[in-house]
CSV table of C-alpha atoms in Angstrom, one decimal:
chain,number,residue,atom,x,y,z
A,19,UNK,CA,-155.3,-14.1,48.1
A,20,UNK,CA,-157.3,-17.1,49.2
A,21,UNK,CA,-161.1,-16.2,50.0
A,22,UNK,CA,-163.4,-16.8,53.1
A,23,UNK,CA,-167.1,-16.3,53.3
A,24,UNK,CA,-169.1,-16.0,56.5
A,25,UNK,CA,-172.3,-16.8,56.8
A,26,UNK,CA,-174.1,-15.6,59.8
A,27,UNK,CA,-177.8,-16.5,61.0
A,28,UNK,CA,-178.7,-14.4,64.2
A,29,UNK,CA,-181.3,-13.1,66.3
A,30,UNK,CA,-179.9,-10.9,69.0
A,31,UNK,CA,-176.4,-10.4,67.2
A,32,UNK,CA,-174.2,-13.5,69.0
A,33,UNK,CA,-173.4,-15.0,66.3
A,34,UNK,CA,-172.4,-11.8,64.2
A,35,UNK,CA,-170.3,-10.9,67.1
A,36,UNK,CA,-168.7,-14.3,66.7
A,37,UNK,CA,-168.0,-13.7,63.3
A,38,UNK,CA,-166.7,-10.3,63.7
A,39,UNK,CA,-164.3,-11.6,66.2
A,40,UNK,CA,-162.7,-14.7,64.4
A,41,UNK,CA,-162.4,-12.1,61.0
A,42,UNK,CA,-159.0,-10.9,62.0
A,43,UNK,CA,-157.9,-14.4,62.7
A,44,UNK,CA,-158.5,-15.2,58.9
A,45,UNK,CA,-157.1,-12.1,57.9
A,46,UNK,CA,-154.1,-12.4,59.5
A,47,UNK,CA,-153.4,-15.8,57.4
A,48,UNK,CA,-153.9,-14.1,54.6
A,49,UNK,CA,-157.6,-14.7,53.9
A,50,UNK,CA,-159.7,-11.9,52.0
A,51,UNK,CA,-163.1,-12.2,54.5
A,52,UNK,CA,-166.6,-11.5,53.5
A,53,UNK,CA,-169.3,-11.6,56.5
A,54,UNK,CA,-172.8,-12.1,54.8
A,55,UNK,CA,-175.4,-10.6,57.4
A,56,UNK,CA,-178.4,-11.4,55.4
A,57,UNK,CA,-177.5,-14.0,53.4
A,58,UNK,CA,-179.0,-15.1,50.3
A,59,UNK,CA,-178.2,-18.6,48.5
A,60,UNK,CA,-176.5,-16.5,45.6
A,61,UNK,CA,-173.5,-15.6,47.9
A,62,UNK,CA,-173.2,-19.3,48.5
A,63,UNK,CA,-173.5,-20.8,45.3
A,64,UNK,CA,-172.2,-17.7,42.7
A,65,UNK,CA,-169.5,-16.1,45.5
A,66,UNK,CA,-167.0,-18.9,45.1
A,67,UNK,CA,-164.5,-18.7,48.0
A,68,UNK,CA,-161.8,-21.3,49.0
A,69,UNK,CA,-163.4,-21.8,52.3
A,70,UNK,CA,-166.9,-21.1,54.3
A,71,UNK,CA,-167.7,-20.7,57.8
A,72,UNK,CA,-171.2,-20.7,59.0
A,73,UNK,CA,-171.7,-18.8,62.2
A,74,UNK,CA,-175.9,-19.9,63.3
A,75,UNK,CA,-178.1,-19.3,66.5
A,76,UNK,CA,-180.7,-21.4,67.2
A,77,UNK,CA,-184.4,-19.7,68.3
A,78,UNK,CA,-187.3,-21.3,69.3
A,79,UNK,CA,-187.7,-25.1,69.2
A,80,UNK,CA,-184.2,-25.6,67.1
A,81,UNK,CA,-185.7,-22.7,64.4
A,82,UNK,CA,-183.2,-20.8,62.6
A,83,UNK,CA,-183.3,-17.0,63.1
A,84,UNK,CA,-185.0,-14.6,60.9
A,85,UNK,CA,-182.2,-13.0,58.7
A,86,UNK,CA,-181.4,-17.0,57.6
A,87,UNK,CA,-184.7,-18.6,56.8
A,88,UNK,CA,-184.5,-17.2,53.1
A,89,UNK,CA,-181.2,-18.5,52.8
A,90,UNK,CA,-182.3,-21.9,53.8
A,91,UNK,CA,-185.4,-22.0,52.0
A,92,UNK,CA,-183.9,-21.5,48.9
A,93,UNK,CA,-181.3,-24.0,49.4
A,94,UNK,CA,-184.0,-26.5,50.2
A,95,UNK,CA,-186.0,-25.3,46.7
A,96,UNK,CA,-183.2,-25.1,44.5
A,97,UNK,CA,-180.8,-27.9,46.2
A,98,UNK,CA,-177.4,-26.9,44.5
A,99,UNK,CA,-174.7,-29.5,44.1
A,100,UNK,CA,-171.6,-28.0,46.5
A,101,UNK,CA,-169.2,-30.7,45.9
A,102,UNK,CA,-166.5,-27.8,46.0
A,103,UNK,CA,-167.7,-26.2,49.1
A,104,UNK,CA,-165.3,-26.8,52.2
A,105,UNK,CA,-167.2,-25.5,55.2
A,106,UNK,CA,-166.7,-24.8,59.2
A,107,UNK,CA,-169.9,-24.5,61.5
A,108,UNK,CA,-170.2,-22.7,64.7
A,109,UNK,CA,-173.6,-23.1,66.2
A,110,UNK,CA,-175.1,-21.3,69.1
A,111,UNK,CA,-177.9,-23.1,71.2
A,112,UNK,CA,-179.3,-23.2,74.9
A,113,UNK,CA,-179.0,-26.6,76.1
A,114,UNK,CA,-182.3,-25.7,78.5
A,115,UNK,CA,-184.5,-26.2,75.4
A,116,UNK,CA,-183.1,-29.8,75.4
A,117,UNK,CA,-182.9,-31.7,72.3
A,118,UNK,CA,-183.5,-28.9,70.2
A,119,UNK,CA,-180.1,-27.1,71.3
A,120,UNK,CA,-178.3,-26.5,68.4
A,121,UNK,CA,-180.9,-27.3,66.2
A,122,UNK,CA,-180.3,-24.7,63.6
A,123,UNK,CA,-176.5,-25.5,63.2
A,124,UNK,CA,-177.3,-29.4,63.3
A,125,UNK,CA,-180.1,-28.9,60.2
A,126,UNK,CA,-177.5,-26.7,58.0
A,127,UNK,CA,-174.8,-29.1,58.7
A,128,UNK,CA,-177.1,-32.0,57.6
A,129,UNK,CA,-178.4,-30.0,54.8
A,130,UNK,CA,-174.7,-29.1,53.5
A,131,UNK,CA,-173.5,-32.8,53.6
A,132,UNK,CA,-176.4,-33.7,52.0
A,133,UNK,CA,-175.6,-31.5,49.0
A,134,UNK,CA,-172.0,-32.6,48.7
A,135,UNK,CA,-170.2,-30.1,50.9
A,136,UNK,CA,-167.2,-31.5,52.8
A,137,UNK,CA,-166.9,-30.0,56.8
A,138,UNK,CA,-163.3,-29.5,58.0
A,139,UNK,CA,-163.5,-31.1,61.6
A,140,UNK,CA,-166.3,-31.1,64.3
A,141,UNK,CA,-168.9,-28.5,64.5
A,142,UNK,CA,-168.6,-26.4,67.4
A,143,UNK,CA,-171.5,-26.2,69.5
A,144,UNK,CA,-171.4,-23.3,71.9
A,145,UNK,CA,-174.2,-23.5,75.3
A,146,UNK,CA,-175.4,-19.8,76.1
A,147,UNK,CA,-176.0,-21.4,79.9
A,148,UNK,CA,-172.1,-22.5,79.8
A,149,UNK,CA,-170.8,-19.5,78.3
A,150,UNK,CA,-171.7,-15.8,78.4
A,151,UNK,CA,-169.8,-14.9,75.5
A,152,UNK,CA,-169.8,-17.0,72.5
A,153,UNK,CA,-166.7,-15.7,70.9
A,154,UNK,CA,-164.7,-17.2,74.0
A,155,UNK,CA,-165.0,-20.4,73.0
A,156,UNK,CA,-165.2,-19.5,69.1
A,157,UNK,CA,-161.7,-18.2,68.8
A,158,UNK,CA,-159.5,-20.2,70.3
A,159,UNK,CA,-161.7,-23.3,68.1
A,160,UNK,CA,-161.3,-20.9,64.9
A,161,UNK,CA,-157.3,-20.9,66.3
A,162,UNK,CA,-156.8,-24.8,66.2
A,163,UNK,CA,-159.2,-25.2,63.2
A,164,UNK,CA,-157.0,-22.9,61.4
A,165,UNK,CA,-154.1,-24.7,62.5
A,166,UNK,CA,-155.2,-28.4,62.4
A,167,UNK,CA,-156.6,-28.1,58.5
A,168,UNK,CA,-153.7,-26.2,57.4
A,169,UNK,CA,-155.6,-23.2,56.3
A,170,UNK,CA,-152.8,-20.8,56.6
A,171,UNK,CA,-152.3,-18.6,53.6
A,172,UNK,CA,-149.7,-16.4,54.2
């Protein structure tokens, strides 16, 4: 059974809600899914999975939420090579913050790419100014993502 690890960076629970709403979509396709609410770098580097999904909200001026800061700090310090990692990224933000909109997701995406990981498809950016419930955008995006990248395992 293929494995999917979902890494969550959230301040008020929106990104965690997205992770919990998309989990069954992967389980229906035959994946064993683990959600990391307090992710550690080891969860990414030592917990091998066929696929990773990052659900990350942005706080302040493009910053990572508190629960995700230790992960990013360790990532930058240890600089792991991730050539085997295939991932998707859902970034949550608020366009009223201008240039820092989805800043955490964009920064994470660049970090992963710089370390050899391969993003499948485009990053989904969800704007709180336009979408009240983030999973309203995330669920159809994940359905299309699974289909277009032939991620069905069942």
